[in-house]
Coordinates of C-alpha atoms in Angstrom, one line a residue:
M1 CA 0.0 0.0 0.0
N2 CA 1.3 3.5 -0.9
T3 CA 0.5 6.1 1.7
P4 CA 1.3 9.7 1.1
I5 CA 2.7 11.7 4.0
Y6 CA 2.3 15.4 4.4
P7 CA 4.7 16.6 7.1
M8 CA 4.2 20.3 8.1
T9 CA 6.9 22.9 8.1
A10 CA 7.2 25.8 10.5
N11 CA 5.0 28.0 8.3
A12 CA 2.4 25.3 8.1
M13 CA 2.9 24.6 4.4
P14 CA 2.8 20.9 3.5
V15 CA 5.9 19.3 2.0
M16 CA 4.9 16.3 0.0
T17 CA 6.9 13.1 0.3
D18 CA 5.7 9.5 -0.4
A19 CA 6.5 6.2 1.3
R20 CA 5.7 2.5 0.8
F21 CA 4.5 0.6 3.8
D22 CA 4.7 -3.1 4.6
R23 CA 2.8 -4.2 7.7
G24 CA 3.0 -0.7 9.1
E25 CA 6.8 -0.3 8.5
M26 CA 8.2 2.2 6.0
V27 CA 10.1 0.4 3.3
A28 CA 11.3 3.2 0.9
A29 CA 10.7 6.9 0.6
R30 CA 9.9 8.2 -2.9
P31 CA 11.9 11.3 -4.0
V32 CA 9.7 14.3 -4.7
I33 CA 10.8 17.5 -6.5
T34 CA 10.2 20.8 -4.7
H35 CA 9.9 24.4 -5.9
E36 CA 10.8 27.5 -3.9
E37 CA 10.8 31.3 -4.1
T38 CA 13.7 33.7 -3.7
P39 CA 13.7 34.2 0.1
A40 CA 12.7 37.5 1.7
E41 CA 15.9 37.3 3.8
L42 CA 19.0 35.1 3.5
D43 CA 19.2 32.7 6.5
N44 CA 22.9 32.1 6.4
A45 CA 24.8 34.7 8.3
A46 CA 28.0 34.6 6.3
I47 CA 26.3 34.7 2.9
A48 CA 23.9 37.4 4.1
A49 CA 26.9 39.6 5.2
V50 CA 28.6 39.1 1.8
A51 CA 25.3 39.8 0.0
E52 CA 24.7 43.0 1.9
E53 CA 28.2 44.3 1.1
V54 CA 27.8 43.4 -2.6
L55 CA 24.3 45.1 -2.7
G56 CA 25.8 48.3 -1.2
L57 CA 28.6 48.3 -3.8
A58 CA 26.1 47.7 -6.6
K59 CA 23.9 50.5 -5.5
L60 CA 26.9 52.8 -5.3
S61 CA 28.2 51.8 -8.7
L62 CA 24.7 52.2 -10.3
T63 CA 24.2 55.6 -8.6
A64 CA 27.6 56.8 -10.0
A65 CA 26.8 55.5 -13.4
I66 CA 23.3 57.1 -13.5
A67 CA 24.7 60.4 -12.3
E68 CA 27.6 60.3 -14.9
P69 CA 26.6 58.1 -17.8
E70 CA 29.7 59.0 -19.7
G71 CA 32.0 58.5 -16.6
S72 CA 34.5 55.9 -15.5
L73 CA 31.9 53.2 -15.2
R74 CA 30.9 53.3 -18.9
G75 CA 31.3 49.9 -20.4
T76 CA 30.7 48.0 -17.1
A77 CA 27.5 46.2 -16.3
E78 CA 26.4 49.0 -14.0
G79 CA 27.2 51.6 -16.8
E80 CA 25.1 49.6 -19.3
V81 CA 22.1 49.5 -16.9
A82 CA 22.4 53.2 -16.4
M83 CA 22.6 53.9 -20.1
A84 CA 19.7 51.7 -20.8
L85 CA 17.6 53.5 -18.1
H86 CA 18.5 56.9 -19.7
K87 CA 17.4 55.7 -23.1
M88 CA 14.1 54.0 -22.1
P89 CA 11.0 55.7 -23.5
F90 CA 9.7 56.6 -20.0
A91 CA 12.9 58.6 -19.4
Q92 CA 12.5 60.6 -22.6
H93 CA 9.3 62.3 -21.4
G94 CA 8.7 65.1 -18.8
G95 CA 12.4 65.5 -18.0
K96 CA 12.6 62.2 -16.2
A97 CA 16.1 61.4 -17.4
E98 CA 17.4 64.7 -16.1
A99 CA 15.5 64.3 -12.8
M100 CA 17.0 60.8 -12.4
Q101 CA 20.5 62.0 -13.1
K102 CA 20.1 64.9 -10.6
R103 CA 18.8 62.6 -7.9
A104 CA 21.7 60.3 -8.3
A105 CA 24.2 63.2 -8.2
A106 CA 22.6 64.4 -5.0
M107 CA 23.2 61.0 -3.4
L108 CA 26.8 61.2 -4.3
D109 CA 27.1 64.7 -2.7
A110 CA 25.5 63.4 0.5
D111 CA 27.5 62.8 3.7
R112 CA 29.3 59.4 3.6
K113 CA 28.4 58.2 7.0
A114 CA 24.8 59.2 6.6
M115 CA 24.6 57.1 3.4
A116 CA 26.4 54.1 4.9
P117 CA 23.2 52.2 5.5
V118 CA 22.5 52.5 1.8
F119 CA 26.0 51.9 0.3
G120 CA 27.7 49.7 2.9
S121 CA 31.0 49.7 4.6
V122 CA 33.0 51.1 1.7
V123 CA 31.6 54.6 2.3
A124 CA 31.4 54.2 6.1
R125 CA 35.0 53.6 7.1
E126 CA 37.8 56.2 7.3
A127 CA 40.3 55.0 4.8
G128 CA 43.1 56.6 2.7
G129 CA 43.1 59.8 4.8
L130 CA 39.6 60.7 3.8
P131 CA 38.3 63.6 5.9
E132 CA 35.7 63.2 8.5
G133 CA 32.2 64.0 7.2
G134 CA 33.3 63.7 3.5
K135 CA 31.0 63.1 0.6
V136 CA 30.0 59.8 -0.9
R137 CA 31.7 60.7 -4.2
D138 CA 35.1 60.8 -2.2
V139 CA 35.2 57.0 -2.4
L140 CA 34.2 56.5 -6.0
G141 CA 37.8 55.6 -6.8
A142 CA 37.1 52.3 -5.0
I143 CA 34.5 51.2 -7.5
E144 CA 36.3 52.0 -10.8
G145 CA 35.9 48.8 -12.9
G146 CA 32.6 47.9 -11.2
I147 CA 31.6 45.7 -8.2
T148 CA 33.7 42.7 -9.1
R149 CA 36.9 44.7 -8.5
A150 CA 35.4 46.9 -5.8
I151 CA 34.7 43.9 -3.5
D152 CA 38.5 43.7 -2.9
V153 CA 38.5 46.9 -0.9
V154 CA 35.6 45.9 1.4
D155 CA 36.3 45.1 5.0
L156 CA 34.3 41.9 5.5
K157 CA 33.7 41.2 9.2
I158 CA 33.0 37.4 8.8
T159 CA 34.5 34.6 10.9
P160 CA 35.1 31.0 9.8
E161 CA 32.6 29.9 12.4
Q162 CA 29.9 31.7 10.4
F163 CA 30.7 29.5 7.5
G164 CA 30.1 26.4 9.7
V165 CA 33.9 26.0 10.0
T166 CA 35.7 25.2 13.2
R167 CA 39.4 26.1 13.6
P168 CA 42.2 23.5 13.6
T169 CA 43.2 22.4 17.0
I170 CA 46.4 20.8 18.5
D171 CA 46.4 18.3 21.4
V172 CA 48.7 19.6 24.1
P173 CA 49.7 17.3 27.0
I174 CA 49.0 18.7 30.5
G175 CA 52.3 19.6 32.3
P176 CA 53.6 21.8 35.1
G177 CA 55.3 24.2 32.6
L178 CA 52.0 25.6 31.2
R179 CA 51.5 29.3 32.1
L180 CA 49.6 32.4 31.0
E181 CA 51.4 35.4 29.5
D182 CA 49.4 38.4 28.5
G183 CA 46.3 36.3 28.3
N184 CA 47.9 33.6 26.1
L185 CA 48.6 30.0 27.0
V186 CA 52.3 29.3 26.7
V187 CA 53.4 25.7 26.1
P188 CA 57.1 24.8 26.8
R189 CA 58.8 23.2 23.8
D190 CA 59.7 20.0 25.8
L191 CA 56.0 19.2 26.2
L192 CA 55.7 19.1 22.4
G193 CA 58.8 17.0 21.6
G194 CA 61.9 19.0 21.3
T195 CA 62.6 20.2 17.8
Q196 CA 59.0 20.5 16.5
F197 CA 59.3 24.2 16.3
E198 CA 62.7 24.3 14.6
A199 CA 62.8 26.7 11.7
G200 CA 62.3 25.1 8.2
G201 CA 60.9 21.7 9.3
G202 CA 59.8 19.4 12.0
E203 CA 56.8 17.2 12.5
F204 CA 54.6 20.0 13.8
E205 CA 55.1 22.1 10.8
A206 CA 54.6 19.2 8.5
A207 CA 51.3 18.3 10.3
L208 CA 50.2 22.0 10.1
S209 CA 51.0 22.1 6.4
G210 CA 48.8 19.0 5.9
I211 CA 46.0 20.6 7.8
E212 CA 46.2 23.6 5.5
E213 CA 46.6 21.9 2.2
T214 CA 44.4 18.8 2.0
E215 CA 40.7 18.2 2.1
E216 CA 41.1 15.1 4.1
S217 CA 42.9 16.9 6.9
A218 CA 40.2 19.5 6.9
I219 CA 37.9 16.8 8.0
E220 CA 40.4 15.0 10.3
S221 CA 41.4 18.2 12.1
G222 CA 37.8 19.0 12.9
V223 CA 37.7 22.0 10.5
F224 CA 34.9 20.2 8.7
D225 CA 32.3 19.3 11.3
L226 CA 29.4 17.7 9.6
E227 CA 26.9 18.5 12.3
R228 CA 27.9 22.1 12.5
F229 CA 27.9 22.6 8.8
E230 CA 24.4 21.1 8.4
M231 CA 23.2 23.4 11.2
V232 CA 24.6 26.5 9.5
W233 CA 23.8 25.6 5.8
G234 CA 20.8 23.4 6.2
G235 CA 22.3 20.2 4.7
T236 CA 25.1 18.7 2.8
A237 CA 25.5 17.2 -0.7
G238 CA 26.2 13.6 -1.5
A239 CA 25.5 10.7 -3.9
D240 CA 22.1 10.0 -5.3
P241 CA 20.2 8.6 -2.3
H242 CA 18.0 6.4 -4.6
P243 CA 19.6 3.8 -6.8
E244 CA 18.9 4.2 -10.5
S245 CA 15.7 2.4 -11.6
E246 CA 14.7 1.9 -8.0
F247 CA 11.2 3.1 -8.8
E248 CA 11.1 3.5 -12.6
A249 CA 13.1 4.6 -15.6
V250 CA 15.7 7.2 -14.9
T251 CA 15.4 10.7 -16.4
D252 CA 18.6 12.7 -16.5
K253 CA 17.6 16.0 -18.2
L254 CA 15.5 18.9 -17.0
R255 CA 13.7 21.3 -19.2
L256 CA 11.7 24.5 -18.5
H257 CA 8.8 25.2 -20.9
V258 CA 7.3 28.7 -21.1
L259 CA 3.6 28.3 -21.9
R260 CA 2.1 31.7 -22.1
V261 CA 2.2 35.4 -21.1
R262 CA -1.1 36.9 -19.9
C263 CA -2.0 40.6 -19.4
V264 CA -3.7 41.0 -16.0
D265 CA -3.7 44.8 -16.0
E266 CA -2.5 46.8 -19.0
T267 CA 0.6 48.9 -18.5
N268 CA 0.7 52.7 -18.6
P269 CA -0.7 53.6 -22.0
E270 CA 1.6 56.7 -22.2
W271 CA 4.4 54.5 -23.5
W272 CA 3.2 50.9 -23.9
G273 CA 0.4 51.1 -26.5
D274 CA 0.8 48.3 -29.0
D275 CA 4.6 47.9 -28.4
E276 CA 6.1 44.5 -28.4
I277 CA 7.0 42.3 -25.4
A278 CA 10.2 40.2 -25.2
L279 CA 11.5 37.7 -22.7
G280 CA 15.1 37.2 -21.8
G281 CA 16.7 35.3 -19.0
V282 CA 19.6 33.9 -17.0
S283 CA 20.0 30.2 -16.0
V284 CA 21.8 29.0 -12.9
D285 CA 22.9 25.3 -12.6
E286 CA 23.7 23.2 -9.6
D287 CA 27.3 24.5 -9.4
G288 CA 26.2 28.1 -9.5
D289 CA 27.3 28.5 -13.2
T290 CA 25.2 31.1 -15.1
K291 CA 24.3 31.3 -18.8
K292 CA 22.5 34.1 -20.7
I293 CA 19.2 33.0 -22.3
A294 CA 18.7 34.9 -25.5
E295 CA 15.8 37.3 -25.7
R296 CA 12.7 36.1 -27.6
F297 CA 9.8 38.0 -29.0
V298 CA 6.5 37.2 -27.2
G299 CA 3.9 39.4 -28.9
S300 CA 2.2 42.7 -29.2
G301 CA -1.2 44.4 -28.7
F302 CA -1.7 43.2 -25.1
R303 CA -4.8 44.4 -23.3
D304 CA -6.5 43.4 -20.0
G305 CA -7.3 39.7 -20.0
R306 CA -5.5 39.0 -23.3
S307 CA -2.8 36.3 -23.4
K308 CA -0.2 34.9 -25.9
T309 CA 0.5 31.2 -25.9
V310 CA 4.0 30.4 -27.0
N311 CA 4.8 26.8 -25.7
W312 CA 8.6 27.3 -25.9
P313 CA 11.0 24.6 -24.7
Y314 CA 12.9 27.5 -23.0
H315 CA 16.0 26.0 -21.3
M316 CA 17.5 22.6 -20.6
F317 CA 19.8 21.4 -17.8
S318 CA 21.7 18.1 -17.5
L319 CA 21.3 16.2 -14.3
R320 CA 24.6 14.3 -14.8
E321 CA 26.9 17.3 -14.9
S322 CA 28.1 16.4 -11.3
Y323 CA 27.4 13.4 -9.1
H324 CA 26.0 15.3 -6.0
F325 CA 22.4 15.6 -4.9
P326 CA 20.2 17.4 -4.2
K327 CA 20.6 19.6 -7.3
R328 CA 19.2 23.1 -7.4
F329 CA 18.5 24.9 -10.6
G330 CA 17.1 28.3 -11.4
V331 CA 15.9 30.4 -14.4
S332 CA 15.5 34.1 -14.0
F333 CA 12.9 35.7 -16.3
L334 CA 13.5 39.2 -17.6
L335 CA 10.3 40.6 -19.2
A336 CA 10.8 43.8 -21.2
E337 CA 9.2 45.9 -23.9
K338 CA 11.0 44.9 -27.2
D339 CA 12.6 48.3 -27.7
N340 CA 13.9 48.2 -24.2
G341 CA 15.8 44.9 -24.7
R342 CA 19.0 46.9 -23.9
L343 CA 18.0 47.0 -20.2
S344 CA 17.3 43.2 -20.2
A345 CA 20.7 42.5 -21.7
A346 CA 22.4 44.9 -19.1
I347 CA 20.7 43.2 -16.2
Q348 CA 21.9 39.8 -17.5
K349 CA 25.4 41.1 -17.5
L350 CA 24.9 42.6 -14.0
W351 CA 23.8 39.2 -12.8
E352 CA 27.2 37.8 -13.9
N353 CA 29.1 40.6 -12.1
V354 CA 27.1 40.3 -8.9
K355 CA 27.8 36.5 -8.9
G356 CA 31.5 37.3 -9.5
A357 CA 31.5 39.7 -6.6
V358 CA 29.8 37.3 -4.2
S359 CA 32.2 34.5 -5.1
S360 CA 35.2 36.7 -4.8
A361 CA 34.1 37.9 -1.4
I362 CA 33.7 34.4 -0.1
A363 CA 37.1 33.4 -1.5
K364 CA 38.6 36.5 0.2
V365 CA 37.1 35.5 3.6
A366 CA 38.3 31.9 3.1
A367 CA 41.9 33.0 2.2
A368 CA 42.0 35.3 5.3
A369 CA 40.9 32.4 7.5
G370 CA 43.7 30.1 6.3
K371 CA 44.2 27.3 3.7
A372 CA 42.4 24.8 5.9
V373 CA 39.1 26.8 5.5
A374 CA 39.7 27.2 1.8
A375 CA 40.2 23.4 1.6
F376 CA 37.0 22.9 3.6
L377 CA 35.0 25.0 1.1
A378 CA 36.1 22.6 -1.7
I379 CA 35.0 19.4 0.1
P380 CA 32.4 17.6 -2.1
A381 CA 29.9 17.5 0.6
A382 CA 30.2 21.3 1.1
A383 CA 31.0 22.9 -2.2
P384 CA 27.6 22.3 -4.0
V385 CA 25.7 23.5 -1.0
I386 CA 27.7 26.7 -0.8
A387 CA 27.4 27.2 -4.6
A388 CA 23.6 26.9 -4.3
A389 CA 23.7 29.5 -1.4
I390 CA 25.7 31.8 -3.6
S391 CA 23.1 31.5 -6.4
K392 CA 20.4 32.3 -4.0
A393 CA 22.3 35.3 -2.7
V394 CA 22.9 36.6 -6.2
D395 CA 19.1 36.3 -6.9
W396 CA 18.5 38.1 -3.7
V397 CA 20.9 40.9 -4.5
L398 CA 19.5 41.4 -8.0
G399 CA 15.9 41.6 -6.6
R400 CA 17.0 44.2 -4.0
I401 CA 18.8 46.2 -6.7
V402 CA 15.7 46.4 -8.9
D403 CA 13.4 47.1 -6.0
W404 CA 15.8 50.0 -5.0
L405 CA 15.8 51.4 -8.6
I406 CA 12.0 51.3 -8.6
R407 CA 11.8 53.2 -5.3
L408 CA 14.4 55.7 -6.5
F409 CA 13.2 56.3 -10.0
G410 CA 9.6 55.0 -10.2
D411 CA 7.9 51.8 -11.2
D412 CA 9.1 51.9 -14.8
I413 CA 11.0 48.6 -14.6
F414 CA 9.7 45.0 -14.5
P415 CA 11.6 43.2 -11.7
A416 CA 13.2 39.9 -12.6
Q417 CA 11.3 36.8 -11.4
T418 CA 13.2 33.6 -10.7
A419 CA 11.9 30.0 -10.8
W420 CA 13.9 27.7 -8.5
I421 CA 13.7 23.9 -8.4
T422 CA 15.4 21.2 -6.3
I423 CA 15.9 17.7 -7.7
P424 CA 16.8 15.2 -4.9
S425 CA 17.5 12.2 -7.2
L426 CA 17.5 11.0 -10.8
S427 CA 14.5 9.0 -9.7
A428 CA 12.6 12.0 -8.5
R429 CA 9.1 12.8 -9.7
W430 CA 6.1 15.1 -9.1
Y431 CA 2.6 14.1 -8.1
H432 CA -0.2 13.6 -10.6
L433 CA -3.4 15.6 -10.2
D434 CA -5.0 12.5 -8.7
G435 CA -2.4 12.4 -5.9
Q436 CA -0.4 9.5 -7.3
W437 CA 3.4 9.9 -7.4
G438 CA 5.3 9.5 -10.7
A439 CA 4.6 12.5 -12.9
T440 CA 7.5 13.7 -15.2
W441 CA 5.8 17.1 -15.7
S442 CA 5.4 19.6 -13.0
P443 CA 2.1 21.4 -12.4
V444 CA 1.6 24.7 -14.3
L445 CA 3.4 27.4 -12.3
T446 CA 3.1 31.2 -12.6
K447 CA 5.4 34.2 -12.1
R448 CA 3.8 37.6 -11.8
F449 CA 5.5 40.8 -13.1
R450 CA 4.5 44.2 -11.9
G451 CA 5.9 47.4 -13.5
F452 CA 5.1 50.2 -15.8
G453 CA 1.8 50.6 -14.0
G454 CA 0.7 47.1 -15.2
T455 CA 0.7 43.4 -14.3
Y456 CA 1.6 40.4 -16.4
D457 CA 1.6 36.7 -15.6
L458 CA 4.0 34.1 -17.1
D459 CA 3.0 30.5 -17.0
Y460 CA 5.6 27.7 -17.2
R461 CA 6.2 24.0 -16.4
W462 CA 9.2 21.8 -15.7
Q463 CA 9.8 18.5 -17.5
L464 CA 12.0 15.5 -16.7
Y465 CA 13.1 13.4 -19.6
G466 CA 15.8 10.9 -20.7

């Protein structure tokens, strides 16, 4: 007998799993695919701290690029976003482009410390002899080249423990020579074996080198603590928990299909009229790698209640690119008026730069904490989980950037909407509408876009196939 189970999460939403029972005992759990939204807040302290700094740098870079479109950021992703905003139809009416430029310039002329909550630590700290109470524009030299380079000057206050990493330890025998000096425990050399601290060699140095340079010693030394890591990150990665063909034929490819775009509320007629809608995107695989999805024409003449059915096989992922599970994939949809495709392309490029900045920041923290921590971050059980968290952080940063631009310059932008999916096994399936497990097609899912004074829905489905 197959009995579905619906355990409840903290927010009282059912998470569907399925199990087979034999005389009351569970025999095998059936893997079920799950969908999720971009979180309102990032729950990992280290990733959240990195994301906040990258968000501040991105805001600062965008503000500088909008204030000075022909300035030093021209050609960067931030410069392209600013140029696209200046050239959008809404900016060409009623002096909006000039007003946008003046508002950005005023933010650069504001007090640095007062703007620290907006732009982050790069404008808050006193560095390079900058005067007390200086302006935001005094630190613009730090962001030349965009956020990917600017992250190198940020002072990230993140400890290895926030990454779920414990520091390497050394066993010291108890002896009468132990003493405290200036609050530090001093261990006599004879308690550690004579020449272990001799310059240029010794067993202690060899052991320490091993701790720093190998993944195995990261585990053996206690740097990698499975229980602590799962507590901080919410899980680990591993081999497929369900042998192939345990339940039925294996499917090793995942495809997202865009079904239709529907007008819920027509956009502002001042500029929309019968203009054409296009859809671009960015894909994110299980290792955090991103790819640009080419823009496609959807249709024109949208009015309230009207929809356009396209039935596109939009993007495909391989489930065999790496061995680890669960695998998390995402597709970020960028809806735009066809003539404004320049903004869509610029945001795609900005996604890549934000990802580079987040990854660089984490590498910077790991390097500062020592090679043992860097080795830990590459352990197969940890790396995919961290890559997924980075992807989630990038999506979170991009969402906050667009929200900020909307608040700053008006609702003339469609925010990106990202579809996330988690595959726990090659044998994973969805439920059929009748409640039976085993569907290779997801239910129809919807993303809602609000912008330009209007609302549009995009319907899509996921498909597993071999």
